[in-house]
Amino acid sequence: MTSETVEPVLTGVRNFRDVGGLPTTDGRRVRRGVLYRSGHLAHATEEDAAFLARLGLHTVFDFRNSADQALEGPDVELPGVRNVNIPLSDPAEGAEFWTMVREGDLALLRSLLGEGQAEARMVASYRMMVRQRTSEHGRLLRELAGESVPALMHCAAGKDRAGLSIAVTLLALDVERDAIEADYLESNAPHRRYRIHRSPDAGGGMSPEVRELIAPLFEVRPAYLHAAFDTITETWGGVEPYLSEGLGLTPGLRERLRDRLLEL
C-alpha cells in the first residue's frame, strides 16, 4: 500500500484490495481502479455492497466451487455487475476434507495435517491448479483483455485460488516477480485473514496445537507460490510458453490485456 492509497474497511468481506500500483519490468505500473481481489462476497453488509457498487465493476469472477457456494452462500447482488463463476477446484475433492478440519478432533487433525501434511496438501493444490486449470486461466485472461474490467476476483478466503489467478494475470502483465509475491503475501495481514470456524463440539477446539496444525491451510506461504512458478517452468519451460501454449494467450491478446490494465 502506498501512502496515497486509503484502504477501505469492509465488515463482511475479507482480504479486499486494489492490485493497482504494482511495477512491471519495463517501468510501467498496474492501473488503479481496474483490478481488485477479495474473499467471497456472500456476507457483504449493506455498507460493503454500497462501497463495491461505487467501484464501477464490470465483472466479478468467483473461483469457488459448488460446495463452497453451498457452505457460504451466493455473492451479494451488485446492480449492473456481471457475475462469472469459474471453479478452480473440484467440490468432491475438498468438501469432506474441510468438514473434517472444522469438526474433527485433535487425533484426526494430527493424522490429516501433522508432520508437514497440511503444507504438502497446499503445495499440491497449487501445482494442480497450474497444470489442470489452463483453460480456466486462459478464459480469465481473455475476459480481462476484452470488456470485463474493472474486475474483482475472489474465491472463499481470497488467498489461494484468487491469489494464484491474480499472480497469473500479473505474470501476463510482466509485473516484477518480487511485487507479485509481496501482493500475494499481503493476505497474511491480520485484518485480511479468513476467519477460521470450528464446530463448538470439535475435540481440541481452537487450542494452540489445533491452530498450529491448521495454520498452513489458512495462511499464504512463499512455498505455495514458488511451487506454482516451479510447475510452470517444469511443465512449459518458462512463463512465455506457459502463457502462449498453456493458456493460449496470443501476442495481440496480451497487448490488449496490457493496454487495459497498465498505466500508459
PDB file of C-alpha atoms in Angstrom:
ATOM      1  CA  MET A   1       0.000   0.000   0.000  1.00  0.00           C
ATOM      2  CA  THR A   2       1.319   3.424  -0.887  1.00  0.00           C
ATOM      3  CA  SER A   3       0.777   6.479   1.258  1.00  0.00           C
ATOM      4  CA  GLU A   4      -1.673   7.848  -1.320  1.00  0.00           C
ATOM      5  CA  THR A   5      -3.925   4.812  -1.045  1.00  0.00           C
ATOM      6  CA  VAL A   6      -6.668   4.803   1.553  1.00  0.00           C
ATOM      7  CA  GLU A   7      -7.815   1.239   2.033  1.00  0.00           C
ATOM      8  CA  PRO A   8     -11.492   0.731   2.829  1.00  0.00           C
ATOM      9  CA  VAL A   9     -12.557  -1.180   5.891  1.00  0.00           C
ATOM     10  CA  LEU A  10     -15.180  -3.726   4.858  1.00  0.00           C
ATOM     11  CA  THR A  11     -17.150  -5.543   7.542  1.00  0.00           C
ATOM     12  CA  GLY A  12     -18.365  -8.684   5.788  1.00  0.00           C
ATOM     13  CA  VAL A  13     -15.765  -9.041   3.017  1.00  0.00           C
ATOM     14  CA  ARG A  14     -12.264 -10.195   3.917  1.00  0.00           C
ATOM     15  CA  ASN A  15      -8.984  -9.582   2.155  1.00  0.00           C
ATOM     16  CA  PHE A  16     -10.165  -6.815  -0.208  1.00  0.00           C
ATOM     17  CA  ARG A  17      -7.588  -4.750  -2.062  1.00  0.00           C
ATOM     18  CA  ASP A  18      -6.845  -2.898  -5.274  1.00  0.00           C
ATOM     19  CA  VAL A  19      -3.964  -4.530  -7.135  1.00  0.00           C
ATOM     20  CA  GLY A  20      -3.095  -1.203  -8.754  1.00  0.00           C
ATOM     21  CA  GLY A  21       0.357   0.322  -8.392  1.00  0.00           C
ATOM     22  CA  LEU A  22       2.438  -2.844  -8.805  1.00  0.00           C
ATOM     23  CA  PRO A  23       5.507  -2.235 -11.039  1.00  0.00           C
ATOM     24  CA  THR A  24       6.241  -4.030 -14.312  1.00  0.00           C
ATOM     25  CA  THR A  25       9.662  -4.994 -15.589  1.00  0.00           C
ATOM     26  CA  ASP A  26       9.524  -2.220 -18.232  1.00  0.00           C
ATOM     27  CA  GLY A  27       8.801   0.573 -15.754  1.00  0.00           C
ATOM     28  CA  ARG A  28       5.022   0.766 -16.022  1.00  0.00           C
ATOM     29  CA  ARG A  29       2.513   0.097 -13.224  1.00  0.00           C
ATOM     30  CA  VAL A  30      -0.795  -1.692 -12.884  1.00  0.00           C
ATOM     31  CA  ARG A  31      -3.557   0.877 -13.210  1.00  0.00           C
ATOM     32  CA  ARG A  32      -5.556   1.647 -10.088  1.00  0.00           C
ATOM     33  CA  GLY A  33      -9.274   1.017 -10.066  1.00  0.00           C
ATOM     34  CA  VAL A  34      -9.326  -1.748 -12.690  1.00  0.00           C
ATOM     35  CA  LEU A  35      -8.320  -4.946 -10.846  1.00  0.00           C
ATOM     36  CA  TYR A  36      -9.411  -5.884  -7.341  1.00  0.00           C
ATOM     37  CA  ARG A  37      -9.210  -9.048  -5.244  1.00  0.00           C
ATOM     38  CA  SER A  38     -11.026 -10.245  -2.125  1.00  0.00           C
ATOM     39  CA  GLY A  39     -12.609 -13.093  -0.246  1.00  0.00           C
ATOM     40  CA  HIS A  40     -16.189 -14.088  -1.078  1.00  0.00           C
ATOM     41  CA  LEU A  41     -18.983 -11.502  -1.153  1.00  0.00           C
ATOM     42  CA  ALA A  42     -21.693 -13.712   0.353  1.00  0.00           C
ATOM     43  CA  HIS A  43     -21.604 -11.963   3.738  1.00  0.00           C
ATOM     44  CA  ALA A  44     -21.221  -8.389   2.497  1.00  0.00           C
ATOM     45  CA  THR A  45     -23.135  -5.868   4.582  1.00  0.00           C
ATOM     46  CA  GLU A  46     -25.291  -3.152   3.030  1.00  0.00           C
ATOM     47  CA  GLU A  47     -22.396  -0.720   3.515  1.00  0.00           C
ATOM     48  CA  ASP A  48     -19.948  -3.175   1.912  1.00  0.00           C
ATOM     49  CA  ALA A  49     -22.267  -3.657  -1.059  1.00  0.00           C
ATOM     50  CA  ALA A  50     -22.692   0.104  -1.460  1.00  0.00           C
ATOM     51  CA  PHE A  51     -18.898   0.534  -1.486  1.00  0.00           C
ATOM     52  CA  LEU A  52     -18.442  -2.256  -4.034  1.00  0.00           C
ATOM     53  CA  ALA A  53     -21.205  -0.792  -6.214  1.00  0.00           C
ATOM     54  CA  ARG A  54     -19.326   2.531  -6.331  1.00  0.00           C
ATOM     55  CA  LEU A  55     -16.249   0.860  -7.831  1.00  0.00           C
ATOM     56  CA  GLY A  56     -17.917   0.699 -11.241  1.00  0.00           C
ATOM     57  CA  LEU A  57     -17.186  -3.007 -11.611  1.00  0.00           C
ATOM     58  CA  HIS A  58     -17.995  -4.698 -14.884  1.00  0.00           C
ATOM     59  CA  THR A  59     -17.387  -8.304 -13.741  1.00  0.00           C
ATOM     60  CA  VAL A  60     -16.953 -10.273 -10.534  1.00  0.00           C
ATOM     61  CA  PHE A  61     -15.039 -13.520 -11.083  1.00  0.00           C
ATOM     62  CA  ASP A  62     -15.927 -16.136  -8.458  1.00  0.00           C
ATOM     63  CA  PHE A  63     -13.492 -19.069  -8.344  1.00  0.00           C
ATOM     64  CA  ARG A  64     -15.432 -21.015  -5.705  1.00  0.00           C
ATOM     65  CA  ASN A  65     -16.910 -24.421  -6.466  1.00  0.00           C
ATOM     66  CA  SER A  66     -20.480 -25.517  -5.756  1.00  0.00           C
ATOM     67  CA  ALA A  67     -19.566 -26.897  -2.316  1.00  0.00           C
ATOM     68  CA  ASP A  68     -18.094 -23.523  -1.309  1.00  0.00           C
ATOM     69  CA  GLN A  69     -21.171 -21.705  -2.539  1.00  0.00           C
ATOM     70  CA  ALA A  70     -23.481 -24.079  -0.670  1.00  0.00           C
ATOM     71  CA  LEU A  71     -21.480 -23.523   2.531  1.00  0.00           C
ATOM     72  CA  GLU A  72     -21.099 -19.742   2.342  1.00  0.00           C
ATOM     73  CA  GLY A  73     -23.948 -18.686   0.087  1.00  0.00           C
ATOM     74  CA  PRO A  74     -24.066 -16.806  -3.222  1.00  0.00           C
ATOM     75  CA  ASP A  75     -22.356 -13.463  -3.717  1.00  0.00           C
ATOM     76  CA  VAL A  76     -24.333 -10.354  -2.901  1.00  0.00           C
ATOM     77  CA  GLU A  77     -26.060  -8.903  -5.960  1.00  0.00           C
ATOM     78  CA  LEU A  78     -24.386  -5.733  -7.221  1.00  0.00           C
ATOM     79  CA  PRO A  79     -26.510  -3.687  -9.645  1.00  0.00           C
ATOM     80  CA  GLY A  80     -25.290  -3.818 -13.226  1.00  0.00           C
ATOM     81  CA  VAL A  81     -22.376  -6.121 -12.395  1.00  0.00           C
ATOM     82  CA  ARG A  82     -21.809  -9.360 -14.311  1.00  0.00           C
ATOM     83  CA  ASN A  83     -21.045 -12.421 -12.162  1.00  0.00           C
ATOM     84  CA  VAL A  84     -18.890 -15.138 -13.723  1.00  0.00           C
ATOM     85  CA  ASN A  85     -18.258 -18.401 -11.882  1.00  0.00           C
ATOM     86  CA  ILE A  86     -15.051 -20.191 -12.913  1.00  0.00           C
ATOM     87  CA  PRO A  87     -14.497 -23.010 -10.384  1.00  0.00           C
ATOM     88  CA  LEU A  88     -10.804 -23.722  -9.867  1.00  0.00           C
ATOM     89  CA  SER A  89     -11.240 -26.703  -7.541  1.00  0.00           C
ATOM     90  CA  ASP A  90     -13.337 -29.848  -7.557  1.00  0.00           C
ATOM     91  CA  PRO A  91     -16.120 -29.786  -4.925  1.00  0.00           C
ATOM     92  CA  ALA A  92     -15.884 -33.543  -4.392  1.00  0.00           C
ATOM     93  CA  GLU A  93     -12.162 -33.278  -3.688  1.00  0.00           C
ATOM     94  CA  GLY A  94     -12.400 -30.844  -0.802  1.00  0.00           C
ATOM     95  CA  ALA A  95     -15.827 -30.985   0.837  1.00  0.00           C
ATOM     96  CA  GLU A  96     -15.170 -33.979   3.088  1.00  0.00           C
ATOM     97  CA  PHE A  97     -11.710 -32.750   3.996  1.00  0.00           C
ATOM     98  CA  TRP A  98     -12.899 -29.293   5.079  1.00  0.00           C
ATOM     99  CA  THR A  99     -15.702 -30.860   7.109  1.00  0.00           C
ATOM    100  CA  MET A 100     -13.053 -32.838   8.994  1.00  0.00           C
ATOM    101  CA  VAL A 101     -10.964 -29.682   9.521  1.00  0.00           C
ATOM    102  CA  ARG A 102     -13.960 -27.885  11.013  1.00  0.00           C
ATOM    103  CA  GLU A 103     -15.344 -30.768  13.058  1.00  0.00           C
ATOM    104  CA  GLY A 104     -12.586 -33.312  13.586  1.00  0.00           C
ATOM    105  CA  ASP A 105     -10.962 -33.991  16.940  1.00  0.00           C
ATOM    106  CA  LEU A 106      -7.303 -33.459  17.706  1.00  0.00           C
ATOM    107  CA  ALA A 107      -6.262 -37.021  16.883  1.00  0.00           C
ATOM    108  CA  LEU A 108      -7.921 -36.795  13.469  1.00  0.00           C
ATOM    109  CA  LEU A 109      -6.288 -33.444  12.725  1.00  0.00           C
ATOM    110  CA  ARG A 110      -2.890 -34.847  13.686  1.00  0.00           C
ATOM    111  CA  SER A 111      -3.378 -37.763  11.299  1.00  0.00           C
ATOM    112  CA  LEU A 112      -4.579 -35.497   8.473  1.00  0.00           C
ATOM    113  CA  LEU A 113      -2.324 -32.486   8.862  1.00  0.00           C
ATOM    114  CA  GLY A 114       0.621 -33.355  11.079  1.00  0.00           C
ATOM    115  CA  GLU A 115       4.256 -33.865  10.041  1.00  0.00           C
ATOM    116  CA  GLY A 116       4.087 -31.453   7.113  1.00  0.00           C
ATOM    117  CA  GLN A 117       0.967 -32.930   5.513  1.00  0.00           C
ATOM    118  CA  ALA A 118      -1.000 -29.667   5.610  1.00  0.00           C
ATOM    119  CA  GLU A 119       1.685 -27.690   3.782  1.00  0.00           C
ATOM    120  CA  ALA A 120       2.201 -30.553   1.324  1.00  0.00           C
ATOM    121  CA  ARG A 121      -1.525 -30.502   0.554  1.00  0.00           C
ATOM    122  CA  MET A 122      -1.380 -26.782  -0.201  1.00  0.00           C
ATOM    123  CA  VAL A 123       1.673 -27.160  -2.434  1.00  0.00           C
ATOM    124  CA  ALA A 124      -0.044 -29.996  -4.330  1.00  0.00           C
ATOM    125  CA  SER A 125      -3.156 -27.850  -4.771  1.00  0.00           C
ATOM    126  CA  TYR A 126      -1.175 -25.002  -6.353  1.00  0.00           C
ATOM    127  CA  ARG A 127       0.649 -27.389  -8.649  1.00  0.00           C
ATOM    128  CA  MET A 128      -2.661 -28.939  -9.700  1.00  0.00           C
ATOM    129  CA  MET A 129      -4.233 -25.573 -10.482  1.00  0.00           C
ATOM    130  CA  VAL A 130      -1.307 -24.611 -12.706  1.00  0.00           C
ATOM    131  CA  ARG A 131      -1.313 -27.897 -14.614  1.00  0.00           C
ATOM    132  CA  GLN A 132      -5.042 -28.634 -14.813  1.00  0.00           C
ATOM    133  CA  ARG A 133      -6.763 -25.226 -14.890  1.00  0.00           C
ATOM    134  CA  THR A 134      -5.152 -23.838 -18.021  1.00  0.00           C
ATOM    135  CA  SER A 135      -8.476 -23.462 -19.868  1.00  0.00           C
ATOM    136  CA  GLU A 136      -9.950 -21.592 -16.897  1.00  0.00           C
ATOM    137  CA  HIS A 137      -6.990 -19.250 -16.543  1.00  0.00           C
ATOM    138  CA  GLY A 138      -6.861 -18.764 -20.303  1.00  0.00           C
ATOM    139  CA  ARG A 139     -10.529 -17.814 -20.278  1.00  0.00           C
ATOM    140  CA  LEU A 140      -9.935 -15.385 -17.417  1.00  0.00           C
ATOM    141  CA  LEU A 141      -7.167 -13.547 -19.278  1.00  0.00           C
ATOM    142  CA  ARG A 142      -9.225 -13.370 -22.471  1.00  0.00           C
ATOM    143  CA  GLU A 143     -12.124 -11.923 -20.453  1.00  0.00           C
ATOM    144  CA  LEU A 144      -9.844  -9.300 -18.918  1.00  0.00           C
ATOM    145  CA  ALA A 145      -8.422  -8.414 -22.323  1.00  0.00           C
ATOM    146  CA  GLY A 146     -11.991  -7.908 -23.559  1.00  0.00           C
ATOM    147  CA  GLU A 147     -14.696  -5.866 -21.894  1.00  0.00           C
ATOM    148  CA  SER A 148     -14.603  -7.341 -18.378  1.00  0.00           C
ATOM    149  CA  VAL A 149     -12.802  -4.573 -16.494  1.00  0.00           C
ATOM    150  CA  PRO A 150     -12.953  -3.128 -13.920  1.00  0.00           C
ATOM    151  CA  ALA A 151     -12.980  -6.594 -12.392  1.00  0.00           C
ATOM    152  CA  LEU A 152     -12.889  -8.191  -8.963  1.00  0.00           C
ATOM    153  CA  MET A 153     -11.538 -11.720  -8.461  1.00  0.00           C
ATOM    154  CA  HIS A 154     -12.370 -13.781  -5.403  1.00  0.00           C
ATOM    155  CA  CYS A 155     -12.628 -17.305  -4.045  1.00  0.00           C
ATOM    156  CA  ALA A 156     -13.570 -18.159  -0.450  1.00  0.00           C
ATOM    157  CA  ALA A 157     -10.713 -16.585   1.514  1.00  0.00           C
ATOM    158  CA  GLY A 158      -9.296 -14.663  -1.436  1.00  0.00           C
ATOM    159  CA  LYS A 159      -5.835 -16.109  -0.902  1.00  0.00           C
ATOM    160  CA  ASP A 160      -5.269 -19.322  -2.907  1.00  0.00           C
ATOM    161  CA  ARG A 161      -7.471 -19.650  -5.991  1.00  0.00           C
ATOM    162  CA  ALA A 162      -7.817 -15.888  -6.266  1.00  0.00           C
ATOM    163  CA  GLY A 163      -4.199 -15.409  -5.215  1.00  0.00           C
ATOM    164  CA  LEU A 164      -2.925 -17.706  -7.950  1.00  0.00           C
ATOM    165  CA  SER A 165      -5.253 -16.193 -10.553  1.00  0.00           C
ATOM    166  CA  ILE A 166      -4.033 -12.707  -9.686  1.00  0.00           C
ATOM    167  CA  ALA A 167      -0.434 -13.970  -9.898  1.00  0.00           C
ATOM    168  CA  VAL A 168      -1.067 -15.475 -13.349  1.00  0.00           C
ATOM    169  CA  THR A 169      -2.624 -12.195 -14.503  1.00  0.00           C
ATOM    170  CA  LEU A 170       0.351 -10.248 -13.178  1.00  0.00           C
ATOM    171  CA  LEU A 171       2.771 -12.608 -14.943  1.00  0.00           C
ATOM    172  CA  ALA A 172       0.966 -11.829 -18.207  1.00  0.00           C
ATOM    173  CA  LEU A 173       1.413  -8.115 -17.478  1.00  0.00           C
ATOM    174  CA  ASP A 174       5.166  -8.563 -16.842  1.00  0.00           C
ATOM    175  CA  VAL A 175       4.849  -7.402 -13.242  1.00  0.00           C
ATOM    176  CA  GLU A 176       8.075  -7.833 -11.308  1.00  0.00           C
ATOM    177  CA  ARG A 177       8.225 -11.212  -9.594  1.00  0.00           C
ATOM    178  CA  ASP A 178       9.045  -9.699  -6.185  1.00  0.00           C
ATOM    179  CA  ALA A 179       5.981  -7.438  -6.446  1.00  0.00           C
ATOM    180  CA  ILE A 180       3.759 -10.414  -7.319  1.00  0.00           C
ATOM    181  CA  GLU A 181       4.981 -12.265  -4.240  1.00  0.00           C
ATOM    182  CA  ALA A 182       4.619  -9.203  -1.986  1.00  0.00           C
ATOM    183  CA  ASP A 183       0.984  -8.738  -3.053  1.00  0.00           C
ATOM    184  CA  TYR A 184       0.329 -12.458  -2.563  1.00  0.00           C
ATOM    185  CA  LEU A 185       1.746 -12.399   0.979  1.00  0.00           C
ATOM    186  CA  GLU A 186      -0.453  -9.418   1.920  1.00  0.00           C
ATOM    187  CA  SER A 187      -3.203 -11.999   2.556  1.00  0.00           C
ATOM    188  CA  ASN A 188      -1.404 -12.888   5.803  1.00  0.00           C
ATOM    189  CA  ALA A 189      -2.073  -9.454   7.319  1.00  0.00           C
ATOM    190  CA  PRO A 190      -4.187  -9.917  10.472  1.00  0.00           C
ATOM    191  CA  HIS A 191      -7.105  -7.824   9.194  1.00  0.00           C
ATOM    192  CA  ARG A 192      -7.223  -9.800   5.942  1.00  0.00           C
ATOM    193  CA  ARG A 193      -7.174 -13.355   7.276  1.00  0.00           C
ATOM    194  CA  TYR A 194     -10.043 -15.722   6.723  1.00  0.00           C
ATOM    195  CA  ARG A 195     -11.964 -16.300   9.933  1.00  0.00           C
ATOM    196  CA  ILE A 196     -11.484 -19.933  10.934  1.00  0.00           C
ATOM    197  CA  HIS A 197     -14.644 -21.624  12.148  1.00  0.00           C
ATOM    198  CA  ARG A 198     -14.542 -24.887  14.110  1.00  0.00           C
ATOM    199  CA  SER A 199     -17.548 -26.714  15.460  1.00  0.00           C
ATOM    200  CA  PRO A 200     -18.123 -25.947  19.165  1.00  0.00           C
ATOM    201  CA  ASP A 201     -18.138 -29.714  19.766  1.00  0.00           C
ATOM    202  CA  ALA A 202     -14.874 -30.386  17.906  1.00  0.00           C
ATOM    203  CA  GLY A 203     -12.313 -32.039  20.153  1.00  0.00           C
ATOM    204  CA  GLY A 204      -9.411 -29.734  20.923  1.00  0.00           C
ATOM    205  CA  GLY A 205     -11.433 -26.655  19.979  1.00  0.00           C
ATOM    206  CA  MET A 206      -9.019 -23.943  18.893  1.00  0.00           C
ATOM    207  CA  SER A 207      -6.182 -24.922  21.206  1.00  0.00           C
ATOM    208  CA  PRO A 208      -2.631 -23.826  20.305  1.00  0.00           C
ATOM    209  CA  GLU A 209      -1.912 -27.262  18.840  1.00  0.00           C
ATOM    210  CA  VAL A 210      -5.037 -27.163  16.673  1.00  0.00           C
ATOM    211  CA  ARG A 211      -4.114 -23.675  15.462  1.00  0.00           C
ATOM    212  CA  GLU A 212      -0.622 -24.872  14.582  1.00  0.00           C
ATOM    213  CA  LEU A 213      -1.963 -27.905  12.713  1.00  0.00           C
ATOM    214  CA  ILE A 214      -4.425 -25.944  10.593  1.00  0.00           C
ATOM    215  CA  ALA A 215      -2.289 -22.809  10.109  1.00  0.00           C
ATOM    216  CA  PRO A 216      -0.807 -23.954   6.757  1.00  0.00           C
ATOM    217  CA  LEU A 217      -4.335 -24.193   5.331  1.00  0.00           C
ATOM    218  CA  PHE A 218      -5.303 -20.664   6.330  1.00  0.00           C
ATOM    219  CA  GLU A 219      -2.073 -18.832   5.541  1.00  0.00           C
ATOM    220  CA  VAL A 220      -0.297 -17.988   2.333  1.00  0.00           C
ATOM    221  CA  ARG A 221       3.325 -19.041   2.246  1.00  0.00           C
ATOM    222  CA  PRO A 222       6.103 -18.333  -0.258  1.00  0.00           C
ATOM    223  CA  ALA A 223       6.498 -22.095  -0.784  1.00  0.00           C
ATOM    224  CA  TYR A 224       2.991 -22.297  -2.273  1.00  0.00           C
ATOM    225  CA  LEU A 225       3.537 -19.581  -4.864  1.00  0.00           C
ATOM    226  CA  HIS A 226       7.050 -20.864  -5.623  1.00  0.00           C
ATOM    227  CA  ALA A 227       5.568 -24.319  -6.256  1.00  0.00           C
ATOM    228  CA  ALA A 228       3.205 -22.778  -8.823  1.00  0.00           C
ATOM    229  CA  PHE A 229       6.043 -20.936 -10.561  1.00  0.00           C
ATOM    230  CA  ASP A 230       8.239 -24.057 -10.485  1.00  0.00           C
ATOM    231  CA  THR A 231       5.404 -26.062 -12.071  1.00  0.00           C
ATOM    232  CA  ILE A 232       5.159 -23.504 -14.876  1.00  0.00           C
ATOM    233  CA  THR A 233       8.880 -23.910 -15.560  1.00  0.00           C
ATOM    234  CA  GLU A 234       8.843 -27.721 -15.243  1.00  0.00           C
ATOM    235  CA  THR A 235       5.780 -28.164 -17.469  1.00  0.00           C
ATOM    236  CA  TRP A 236       6.215 -25.477 -20.144  1.00  0.00           C
ATOM    237  CA  GLY A 237       9.820 -24.361 -19.814  1.00  0.00           C
ATOM    238  CA  GLY A 238       9.012 -20.837 -18.631  1.00  0.00           C
ATOM    239  CA  VAL A 239       6.407 -18.113 -18.343  1.00  0.00           C
ATOM    240  CA  GLU A 240       6.285 -17.152 -22.012  1.00  0.00           C
ATOM    241  CA  PRO A 241       5.449 -20.654 -23.348  1.00  0.00           C
ATOM    242  CA  TYR A 242       3.054 -21.149 -20.421  1.00  0.00           C
ATOM    243  CA  LEU A 243       1.130 -18.036 -21.444  1.00  0.00           C
ATOM    244  CA  SER A 244       1.178 -18.745 -25.176  1.00  0.00           C
ATOM    245  CA  GLU A 245       0.956 -22.547 -25.335  1.00  0.00           C
ATOM    246  CA  GLY A 246      -0.636 -23.353 -21.988  1.00  0.00           C
ATOM    247  CA  LEU A 247      -3.165 -20.525 -21.777  1.00  0.00           C
ATOM    248  CA  GLY A 248      -3.492 -19.690 -25.486  1.00  0.00           C
ATOM    249  CA  LEU A 249      -2.630 -16.025 -25.000  1.00  0.00           C
ATOM    250  CA  THR A 250      -1.715 -14.571 -28.397  1.00  0.00           C
ATOM    251  CA  PRO A 251       0.546 -11.513 -28.742  1.00  0.00           C
ATOM    252  CA  GLY A 252      -2.492  -9.431 -29.704  1.00  0.00           C
ATOM    253  CA  LEU A 253      -4.488 -10.547 -26.662  1.00  0.00           C
ATOM    254  CA  ARG A 254      -1.541  -9.903 -24.401  1.00  0.00           C
ATOM    255  CA  GLU A 255      -1.146  -6.399 -25.777  1.00  0.00           C
ATOM    256  CA  ARG A 256      -4.840  -5.679 -25.234  1.00  0.00           C
ATOM    257  CA  LEU A 257      -4.539  -7.019 -21.682  1.00  0.00           C
ATOM    258  CA  ARG A 258      -1.632  -4.679 -21.016  1.00  0.00           C
ATOM    259  CA  ASP A 259      -3.477  -1.742 -22.563  1.00  0.00           C
ATOM    260  CA  ARG A 260      -6.481  -2.327 -20.307  1.00  0.00           C
ATOM    261  CA  LEU A 261      -4.667  -2.990 -17.053  1.00  0.00           C
ATOM    262  CA  LEU A 262      -1.465  -0.940 -17.163  1.00  0.00           C
ATOM    263  CA  GLU A 263      -0.891   2.782 -16.908  1.00  0.00           C
ATOM    264  CA  LEU A 264       0.091   4.429 -20.174  1.00  0.00           C
TER     265      LEU A 264
END
